[in-house]
């Protein structure tokens, strides 16, 4: 049993290193992992047998004229396929990746706005994923896993959604509902965590071990990476930046509590306040109301300016609190609202910097990354790919060892 566990750990480690390097010879794998060359040869032979990796011949080398040509090992992209899904207010964004992380297809499917029963949302996701797979002539049965990002308070470890603006139900195991509906293992997480996963795997966080992603869409989310790991808290619902309190007995948040940061900076909060003072007519389509408010502020309408400026001050206060608590290397601002500049204007960033602990060292960089919803979906796919790698590391031929 101990040997079988050790072998599984070796498979997992070698798969990870091959994935990380893209292409790598066996001798280098031994050096970077500390696993003996003989064991590397044995385990990689198993991985080749299982169709998880490939041998890629190197180009002719002047020093390798004699003897067996050296080969690199790489992940076999055809071994598995995963989907990543981001559920938004009015759409489902999807991306298909192979086992190597190469994008195979992408799709955005419109969806009626508003919270839905869990069974209904699961069916919508199934329909959209079926359409995604069909783009390359595949079906749901061809997928090894599906990662799903959902706004709200989500415990990724046990698949529970305590609350989400996308669901009418609360305190439910939505992961199991999805897995049963799809017939494919589903992996659920807060959508902001999956943006952090995308930044860590593909984006601006690749060179940083500690960074924070703040997402600004219809709500405010946050993903935290500490020591190269996503931090989720002991209950799986940490990093709820949008629901930190900035005003005692303040404005009503859609989570049901008062005084949350989101209740002052999210688009629905700004639109709600603007409508209450007559700045937005009822006949303005919902999807354009935030634009109307921000245009009024830029044109010098006093009440619109006041609403937007207060949102900026609240956001700067929230960012300063993040810096004072975590002292990250980098803060990345991402999401749909990056098309507007009211929350990342220079004066907002400067207000944050004046509110943090001052030492003789530069504050963390704050950068804007204007990726769209497909970035979130790609993060969800990378999340699913992690689980599929774990499953692939288990050697079915040595379960009894």
Short mmCIF file of N, CA and C in Angstrom, two decimals, residues 3 41 70 87 149 159 180 205 242 262 280 285 301 380 390:
data_model
loop_
_atom_site.label_atom_id
_atom_site.label_comp_id
_atom_site.label_asym_id
_atom_site.label_seq_id
_atom_site.Cartn_x
_atom_site.Cartn_y
_atom_site.Cartn_z
N UNK A 3 3.95 1.50 -1.06
CA UNK A 3 4.62 1.64 -2.34
C UNK A 3 3.67 2.21 -3.39
N UNK A 41 12.29 6.82 -15.27
CA UNK A 41 12.12 6.00 -16.47
C UNK A 41 10.93 5.05 -16.32
N UNK A 70 18.05 11.92 -28.10
CA UNK A 70 17.32 12.36 -26.92
C UNK A 70 15.91 12.79 -27.32
N UNK A 87 -20.84 31.63 -14.93
CA UNK A 87 -22.24 32.00 -14.93
C UNK A 87 -22.36 33.47 -14.55
N UNK A 149 -17.75 28.46 -12.33
CA UNK A 149 -17.59 29.62 -11.46
C UNK A 149 -18.91 30.32 -11.26
N UNK A 159 -18.68 21.69 -2.23
CA UNK A 159 -19.60 21.97 -3.33
C UNK A 159 -20.87 22.69 -2.93
N UNK A 180 -24.74 15.35 -11.38
CA UNK A 180 -25.81 14.42 -11.74
C UNK A 180 -26.50 14.84 -13.03
N UNK A 205 -0.46 37.00 -12.96
CA UNK A 205 0.02 36.45 -11.70
C UNK A 205 1.05 35.35 -11.85
N UNK A 242 -16.45 41.98 -1.25
CA UNK A 242 -17.63 42.80 -1.50
C UNK A 242 -18.55 42.88 -0.29
N UNK A 262 -20.00 46.29 -1.43
CA UNK A 262 -20.71 46.10 -2.70
C UNK A 262 -21.93 47.01 -2.80
N UNK A 280 -32.19 58.61 -13.42
CA UNK A 280 -32.36 57.61 -14.48
C UNK A 280 -33.85 57.37 -14.68
N UNK A 285 -33.20 51.08 -20.69
CA UNK A 285 -32.96 49.63 -20.53
C UNK A 285 -31.98 49.36 -19.39
N UNK A 301 -23.12 66.63 -13.83
CA UNK A 301 -24.36 66.63 -13.06
C UNK A 301 -24.02 66.42 -11.58
N UNK A 380 -11.97 28.63 -14.89
CA UNK A 380 -12.78 27.50 -14.46
C UNK A 380 -12.30 26.21 -15.11
N UNK A 390 -5.17 15.20 -11.09
CA UNK A 390 -5.12 14.38 -9.87
C UNK A 390 -5.67 12.98 -10.15
#
